Amino acid sequence: MARPWEADPGTNFKRRLGKTPQELGITTGTPDCPDIWELANGDIAVIGRDLTEPLGENLPEGVSIGSDERLVVIPRNMLIAAKPDIPSA
């Protein structure tokens, strides 16, 4: 059965949502920083720490992680800073 949504590997980055990791003080200046981006096709890309294995063992009932998916974690203040940039529809 085909999935109703697939990630498009051919899309590009359009704009950052929220503030930079530097503005939020959650980086040491190295290139391994969490981030949230809107893609050209309207989808959202999240860069965060891969906690698929440790948190994946304790998922709530009805939640699953596909074999081609990862559970990533970003700092709370990063999502809060992105809220004004996230459309309501």
JSON list of C-alpha atoms in Angstrom, two decimals, residues 1-73:
[
{"chain": "A", "resi": 1, "resn": "MET", "atom": "CA", "xyz": [0.00, 0.00, 0.00]},
{"chain": "A", "resi": 2, "resn": "ALA", "atom": "CA", "xyz": [1.34, 3.43, -0.95]},
{"chain": "A", "resi": 3, "resn": "ARG", "atom": "CA", "xyz": [1.90, 5.94, 1.80]},
{"chain": "A", "resi": 4, "resn": "PRO", "atom": "CA", "xyz": [-0.22, 9.11, 1.61]},
{"chain": "A", "resi": 5, "resn": "TRP", "atom": "CA", "xyz": [2.92, 11.24, 2.13]},
{"chain": "A", "resi": 6, "resn": "GLU", "atom": "CA", "xyz": [6.53, 10.77, 1.10]},
{"chain": "A", "resi": 7, "resn": "ALA", "atom": "CA", "xyz": [9.48, 13.03, 1.79]},
{"chain": "A", "resi": 8, "resn": "ASP", "atom": "CA", "xyz": [10.80, 14.66, -1.40]},
{"chain": "A", "resi": 9, "resn": "PRO", "atom": "CA", "xyz": [14.58, 14.26, -1.65]},
{"chain": "A", "resi": 10, "resn": "GLY", "atom": "CA", "xyz": [14.62, 16.71, -4.58]},
{"chain": "A", "resi": 11, "resn": "THR", "atom": "CA", "xyz": [13.34, 19.74, -2.66]},
{"chain": "A", "resi": 12, "resn": "ASN", "atom": "CA", "xyz": [15.53, 22.55, -1.32]},
{"chain": "A", "resi": 13, "resn": "PHE", "atom": "CA", "xyz": [15.80, 24.59, 1.86]},
{"chain": "A", "resi": 14, "resn": "LYS", "atom": "CA", "xyz": [13.64, 27.73, 1.75]},
{"chain": "A", "resi": 15, "resn": "ARG", "atom": "CA", "xyz": [13.95, 29.48, 5.13]},
{"chain": "A", "resi": 16, "resn": "ARG", "atom": "CA", "xyz": [14.86, 28.92, 8.74]},
{"chain": "A", "resi": 17, "resn": "LEU", "atom": "CA", "xyz": [11.96, 28.84, 11.19]},
{"chain": "A", "resi": 18, "resn": "GLY", "atom": "CA", "xyz": [12.77, 30.72, 14.35]},
{"chain": "A", "resi": 19, "resn": "LYS", "atom": "CA", "xyz": [16.20, 31.82, 15.49]},
{"chain": "A", "resi": 20, "resn": "THR", "atom": "CA", "xyz": [19.64, 30.45, 14.77]},
{"chain": "A", "resi": 21, "resn": "PRO", "atom": "CA", "xyz": [21.22, 28.09, 17.30]},
{"chain": "A", "resi": 22, "resn": "GLN", "atom": "CA", "xyz": [23.75, 30.86, 17.96]},
{"chain": "A", "resi": 23, "resn": "GLU", "atom": "CA", "xyz": [20.99, 33.37, 18.82]},
{"chain": "A", "resi": 24, "resn": "LEU", "atom": "CA", "xyz": [19.46, 30.85, 21.21]},
{"chain": "A", "resi": 25, "resn": "GLY", "atom": "CA", "xyz": [22.79, 30.02, 22.87]},
{"chain": "A", "resi": 26, "resn": "ILE", "atom": "CA", "xyz": [22.45, 26.28, 22.22]},
{"chain": "A", "resi": 27, "resn": "THR", "atom": "CA", "xyz": [25.63, 25.72, 20.25]},
{"chain": "A", "resi": 28, "resn": "THR", "atom": "CA", "xyz": [29.35, 25.90, 20.67]},
{"chain": "A", "resi": 29, "resn": "GLY", "atom": "CA", "xyz": [29.71, 27.29, 17.16]},
{"chain": "A", "resi": 30, "resn": "THR", "atom": "CA", "xyz": [30.38, 23.90, 15.61]},
{"chain": "A", "resi": 31, "resn": "PRO", "atom": "CA", "xyz": [28.40, 22.69, 12.59]},
{"chain": "A", "resi": 32, "resn": "ASP", "atom": "CA", "xyz": [26.44, 20.09, 14.62]},
{"chain": "A", "resi": 33, "resn": "CYS", "atom": "CA", "xyz": [23.62, 22.39, 15.71]},
{"chain": "A", "resi": 34, "resn": "PRO", "atom": "CA", "xyz": [19.88, 21.70, 15.96]},
{"chain": "A", "resi": 35, "resn": "ASP", "atom": "CA", "xyz": [17.73, 23.65, 13.52]},
{"chain": "A", "resi": 36, "resn": "ILE", "atom": "CA", "xyz": [14.25, 23.87, 11.94]},
{"chain": "A", "resi": 37, "resn": "TRP", "atom": "CA", "xyz": [13.76, 24.69, 8.25]},
{"chain": "A", "resi": 38, "resn": "GLU", "atom": "CA", "xyz": [10.84, 25.12, 5.88]},
{"chain": "A", "resi": 39, "resn": "LEU", "atom": "CA", "xyz": [11.54, 23.38, 2.59]},
{"chain": "A", "resi": 40, "resn": "ALA", "atom": "CA", "xyz": [10.66, 24.72, -0.85]},
{"chain": "A", "resi": 41, "resn": "ASN", "atom": "CA", "xyz": [7.77, 22.25, -1.12]},
{"chain": "A", "resi": 42, "resn": "GLY", "atom": "CA", "xyz": [6.30, 23.40, 2.23]},
{"chain": "A", "resi": 43, "resn": "ASP", "atom": "CA", "xyz": [7.49, 20.42, 4.28]},
{"chain": "A", "resi": 44, "resn": "ILE", "atom": "CA", "xyz": [9.56, 20.96, 7.45]},
{"chain": "A", "resi": 45, "resn": "ALA", "atom": "CA", "xyz": [13.08, 19.66, 8.10]},
{"chain": "A", "resi": 46, "resn": "VAL", "atom": "CA", "xyz": [14.26, 19.23, 11.69]},
{"chain": "A", "resi": 47, "resn": "ILE", "atom": "CA", "xyz": [17.92, 18.78, 12.58]},
{"chain": "A", "resi": 48, "resn": "GLY", "atom": "CA", "xyz": [18.34, 17.35, 16.04]},
{"chain": "A", "resi": 49, "resn": "ARG", "atom": "CA", "xyz": [19.91, 14.62, 18.12]},
{"chain": "A", "resi": 50, "resn": "ASP", "atom": "CA", "xyz": [18.99, 11.11, 17.00]},
{"chain": "A", "resi": 51, "resn": "LEU", "atom": "CA", "xyz": [17.37, 9.42, 20.00]},
{"chain": "A", "resi": 52, "resn": "THR", "atom": "CA", "xyz": [15.55, 6.75, 17.99]},
{"chain": "A", "resi": 53, "resn": "GLU", "atom": "CA", "xyz": [17.01, 3.86, 19.97]},
{"chain": "A", "resi": 54, "resn": "PRO", "atom": "CA", "xyz": [16.78, 5.12, 23.57]},
{"chain": "A", "resi": 55, "resn": "LEU", "atom": "CA", "xyz": [13.38, 6.84, 23.26]},
{"chain": "A", "resi": 56, "resn": "GLY", "atom": "CA", "xyz": [12.02, 4.42, 20.66]},
{"chain": "A", "resi": 57, "resn": "GLU", "atom": "CA", "xyz": [11.85, 1.71, 23.29]},
{"chain": "A", "resi": 58, "resn": "ASN", "atom": "CA", "xyz": [9.34, 3.78, 25.31]},
{"chain": "A", "resi": 59, "resn": "LEU", "atom": "CA", "xyz": [6.94, 5.08, 22.68]},
{"chain": "A", "resi": 60, "resn": "PRO", "atom": "CA", "xyz": [3.36, 5.79, 23.73]},
{"chain": "A", "resi": 61, "resn": "GLU", "atom": "CA", "xyz": [0.72, 3.31, 22.60]},
{"chain": "A", "resi": 62, "resn": "GLY", "atom": "CA", "xyz": [-0.20, 3.79, 18.95]},
{"chain": "A", "resi": 63, "resn": "VAL", "atom": "CA", "xyz": [3.08, 5.53, 18.05]},
{"chain": "A", "resi": 64, "resn": "SER", "atom": "CA", "xyz": [5.69, 3.86, 15.86]},
{"chain": "A", "resi": 65, "resn": "ILE", "atom": "CA", "xyz": [8.88, 4.73, 14.00]},
{"chain": "A", "resi": 66, "resn": "GLY", "atom": "CA", "xyz": [9.20, 3.42, 10.45]},
{"chain": "A", "resi": 67, "resn": "SER", "atom": "CA", "xyz": [12.39, 1.72, 9.31]},
{"chain": "A", "resi": 68, "resn": "ASP", "atom": "CA", "xyz": [13.23, 4.81, 7.23]},
{"chain": "A", "resi": 69, "resn": "GLU", "atom": "CA", "xyz": [12.41, 7.27, 10.06]},
{"chain": "A", "resi": 70, "resn": "ARG", "atom": "CA", "xyz": [14.33, 8.67, 13.03]},
{"chain": "A", "resi": 71, "resn": "LEU", "atom": "CA", "xyz": [13.15, 10.25, 16.25]},
{"chain": "A", "resi": 72, "resn": "VAL", "atom": "CA", "xyz": [15.05, 13.51, 16.68]},
{"chain": "A", "resi": 73, "resn": "VAL", "atom": "CA", "xyz": [15.04, 15.85, 19.65]}
]
